[in-house]
Amino acid sequence: SVPPGWTYEHDMELGRFLYDHSEKKLQCVDCTKEHINSIEVSSHMEDCVAAHLTDNLTYTFWESSGPPGQHWVRLNMKKGAIVKRLWLMLDGQSNSYVPRRVAVYGGTPSRLQHLRTVLINENSYQNVCILRDMKTHMPVLEIRFLECRDQGYNVRLQGIKIVSFWEWDLILNADMFQPARLVRYPLLEGVDADVLYRRAVLIQRFVQLLESVLCYLIPLSEDSIGTFNALR
């Protein structure tokens, strides 16, 4: 049930509190080696192997070898790791090796689901963020290179980088709603910590449900404006 005197504005403020709290957990600049079990690639040129994707060296790179449209990098994540940001570190020395269109898939090895397709800006020659703000752990993240610039055949990357956190870092509990933490949230001050905790659990469940169906609700850009207006 809705707590007595609770309004939509209270929910908004509680949502901001939860967001701010989660952001404070993410101080690590690069979690690539800490949160990734292993990396697989579709193919590689001699001396341009998958290990170069995480060696943090600017003069090494991974380069695929094979027909266009069949190159991929697969990240096997450690149990409980949730990705906040995923970057590709491009190698701009040769334009035809720079990916132009990338798709990201996630899930279990036998059931990968499409998460996002990214069209990389033609002016990008450094780091490009291709995935952000995941809410749940995915055992596998697969980056598929659909197209390269200038009709290139192979992909070349200096590396990948992720910022991530452990899912147990964000487990809700009543202790997180201490009065000292609520001074910047006046609508929450004075509300019982157990009430805030139960409401926070409800918000978190709603967010997870919304995330799971959002890709089916938002129309594609080629859909008619009438469809979008009806949805809105």
XYZ file of C-alpha atoms in Angstrom:
232
model
C 0.000 0.000 0.000
C 1.017 3.616 -0.495
C 2.439 5.137 2.723
C 0.205 7.798 4.325
C 0.825 11.231 2.816
C 3.054 9.786 0.099
C 3.031 11.570 -3.271
C 4.568 11.212 -6.700
C 7.136 13.836 -5.662
C 8.247 11.545 -2.813
C 8.831 8.758 -5.340
C 10.885 11.116 -7.519
C 13.046 12.154 -4.574
C 13.503 8.552 -3.459
C 14.518 7.658 -7.024
C 17.130 10.428 -6.969
C 18.421 9.145 -3.634
C 18.813 5.609 -5.013
C 20.559 6.920 -8.142
C 22.962 9.057 -6.125
C 23.687 6.155 -3.812
C 24.485 3.800 -6.701
C 26.760 6.382 -8.363
C 28.925 6.602 -5.242
C 29.718 2.903 -5.605
C 31.322 3.439 -9.013
C 34.659 5.040 -8.267
C 36.798 2.527 -10.167
C 38.093 3.997 -13.439
C 38.618 0.712 -15.265
C 37.220 -2.644 -14.100
C 38.109 -4.597 -17.246
C 40.526 -7.074 -15.681
C 38.643 -7.290 -12.389
C 35.219 -8.126 -13.819
C 35.941 -10.049 -17.041
C 36.719 -13.759 -16.878
C 37.934 -14.138 -20.449
C 37.696 -12.670 -23.943
C 37.009 -14.576 -27.145
C 37.291 -13.237 -30.687
C 36.003 -14.430 -34.032
C 39.496 -14.426 -35.566
C 42.816 -12.617 -35.366
C 45.824 -11.734 -37.441
C 49.211 -13.052 -36.376
C 50.507 -11.185 -33.300
C 47.220 -9.216 -33.096
C 45.504 -11.464 -30.567
C 42.635 -10.940 -28.089
C 45.035 -10.362 -25.181
C 45.931 -6.973 -26.671
C 42.394 -5.775 -25.978
C 43.155 -5.520 -22.258
C 46.912 -4.882 -22.066
C 46.470 -1.077 -21.804
C 49.204 -0.490 -24.386
C 48.655 2.085 -27.118
C 51.011 0.415 -29.619
C 49.312 -3.020 -29.624
C 45.918 -3.961 -31.049
C 43.580 -6.784 -31.964
C 42.874 -7.216 -35.648
C 40.340 -9.616 -37.136
C 40.992 -11.837 -40.131
C 38.163 -12.879 -42.411
C 35.169 -11.726 -44.475
C 33.361 -8.515 -43.452
C 30.316 -8.712 -41.207
C 31.536 -11.834 -39.364
C 33.812 -10.291 -36.751
C 32.972 -10.260 -33.053
C 34.430 -9.901 -29.574
C 32.834 -11.899 -26.739
C 33.256 -10.854 -23.101
C 32.683 -13.619 -20.546
C 31.804 -11.686 -17.402
C 32.460 -12.749 -13.828
C 29.355 -13.727 -11.882
C 27.571 -10.686 -10.478
C 29.321 -8.032 -12.584
C 26.986 -5.360 -14.004
C 28.329 -3.063 -16.719
C 27.921 0.677 -16.249
C 29.914 1.707 -19.353
C 31.537 -0.236 -22.212
C 33.970 1.529 -24.547
C 35.749 0.575 -27.736
C 39.225 2.066 -28.038
C 39.579 2.718 -31.758
C 42.729 2.634 -33.833
C 42.481 5.574 -36.212
C 45.686 4.956 -38.163
C 43.782 3.323 -41.012
C 40.229 4.468 -41.684
C 39.083 1.210 -43.294
C 39.809 -0.714 -40.042
C 37.561 1.526 -37.924
C 34.105 0.020 -37.232
C 31.174 2.065 -38.483
C 28.193 0.063 -37.186
C 28.272 -2.152 -34.098
C 25.643 -4.304 -32.402
C 25.818 -5.399 -28.759
C 24.187 -8.609 -27.549
C 23.927 -9.947 -24.017
C 22.633 -12.904 -22.016
C 23.592 -16.537 -21.612
C 25.846 -18.170 -24.234
C 22.900 -20.096 -25.704
C 20.454 -17.184 -25.628
C 21.927 -13.821 -26.548
C 19.521 -10.927 -26.930
C 20.044 -7.735 -28.906
C 20.741 -4.805 -26.568
C 21.805 -1.962 -28.806
C 23.044 -1.042 -32.272
C 25.463 1.882 -32.498
C 26.399 3.943 -35.540
C 29.848 5.336 -34.738
C 30.399 8.967 -35.648
C 32.702 9.431 -38.645
C 34.800 11.856 -36.582
C 35.438 9.344 -33.771
C 38.994 8.058 -33.625
C 39.427 7.442 -29.911
C 37.105 5.935 -27.294
C 33.467 5.279 -28.172
C 30.884 4.217 -25.568
C 28.680 1.488 -27.053
C 26.759 0.366 -23.939
C 25.729 2.072 -20.728
C 23.680 1.744 -17.540
C 22.915 -1.970 -17.493
C 20.634 -2.956 -14.612
C 21.262 -6.693 -14.409
C 24.169 -9.098 -14.680
C 24.710 -10.716 -18.079
C 27.097 -13.689 -18.235
C 28.112 -12.839 -21.822
C 28.365 -9.578 -23.742
C 29.051 -9.942 -27.456
C 30.131 -7.069 -29.700
C 29.340 -7.710 -33.361
C 30.979 -5.526 -35.993
C 28.415 -5.159 -38.735
C 30.234 -2.689 -40.950
C 33.572 -0.865 -41.255
C 34.322 2.504 -42.774
C 35.289 2.724 -46.439
C 33.895 -0.809 -46.960
C 36.781 -2.251 -44.946
C 37.080 -5.999 -44.454
C 38.661 -6.273 -41.006
C 38.384 -4.557 -37.633
C 41.267 -3.172 -35.589
C 40.884 -2.135 -31.938
C 43.460 -0.811 -29.505
C 41.381 -2.206 -26.684
C 38.171 -2.261 -24.716
C 37.387 -0.667 -21.377
C 34.528 -1.133 -18.941
C 33.350 0.496 -15.744
C 31.215 -1.938 -13.799
C 30.118 -2.910 -10.301
C 29.048 -5.981 -8.384
C 25.302 -6.550 -8.123
C 25.574 -7.145 -4.375
C 26.929 -3.597 -3.942
C 23.424 -2.298 -4.638
C 21.421 -4.621 -2.407
C 18.816 -2.507 -0.644
C 18.565 -2.483 3.136
C 16.953 -0.233 5.729
C 20.356 0.868 7.071
C 21.063 2.907 3.929
C 18.282 5.350 4.916
C 20.087 6.891 7.872
C 19.035 10.483 8.758
C 22.518 11.810 7.967
C 22.161 10.587 4.368
C 18.748 12.200 3.898
C 19.698 15.832 4.582
C 19.718 16.625 0.841
C 16.291 15.006 0.378
C 13.816 17.040 2.491
C 10.741 15.035 1.438
C 12.332 11.869 2.827
C 13.448 13.331 6.152
C 11.354 12.073 9.027
C 9.969 9.111 7.081
C 10.544 5.781 8.807
C 13.528 3.885 7.339
C 11.474 0.699 6.924
C 8.862 2.597 4.906
C 11.569 4.044 2.649
C 13.133 0.608 2.231
C 9.855 -1.051 1.195
C 9.092 1.769 -1.232
C 12.624 1.559 -2.676
C 12.183 -2.171 -3.293
C 8.957 -1.429 -5.153
C 10.665 1.216 -7.320
C 13.536 -1.133 -8.073
C 11.148 -3.906 -9.134
C 9.238 -1.488 -11.358
C 12.446 -0.312 -13.019
C 13.520 -3.895 -13.716
C 10.130 -4.744 -15.228
C 10.098 -1.591 -17.337
C 13.635 -2.282 -18.588
C 12.621 -5.798 -19.618
C 9.748 -4.623 -21.857
C 10.928 -1.178 -22.985
C 12.490 -2.508 -26.177
C 9.041 -3.799 -27.227
C 7.202 -0.574 -26.371
C 9.288 2.169 -27.963
C 8.693 2.226 -31.744
C 11.570 2.156 -34.201
C 12.521 5.396 -35.884
C 11.067 4.278 -39.221
C 7.646 3.783 -37.658
C 5.034 6.404 -38.366
C 4.662 9.430 -36.135
C 1.066 8.357 -35.603
C 2.259 5.154 -33.912
C 4.477 7.122 -31.562
C 1.711 9.576 -30.687
C -0.617 6.698 -29.865
C 2.024 5.165 -27.577
C 2.728 8.493 -25.888
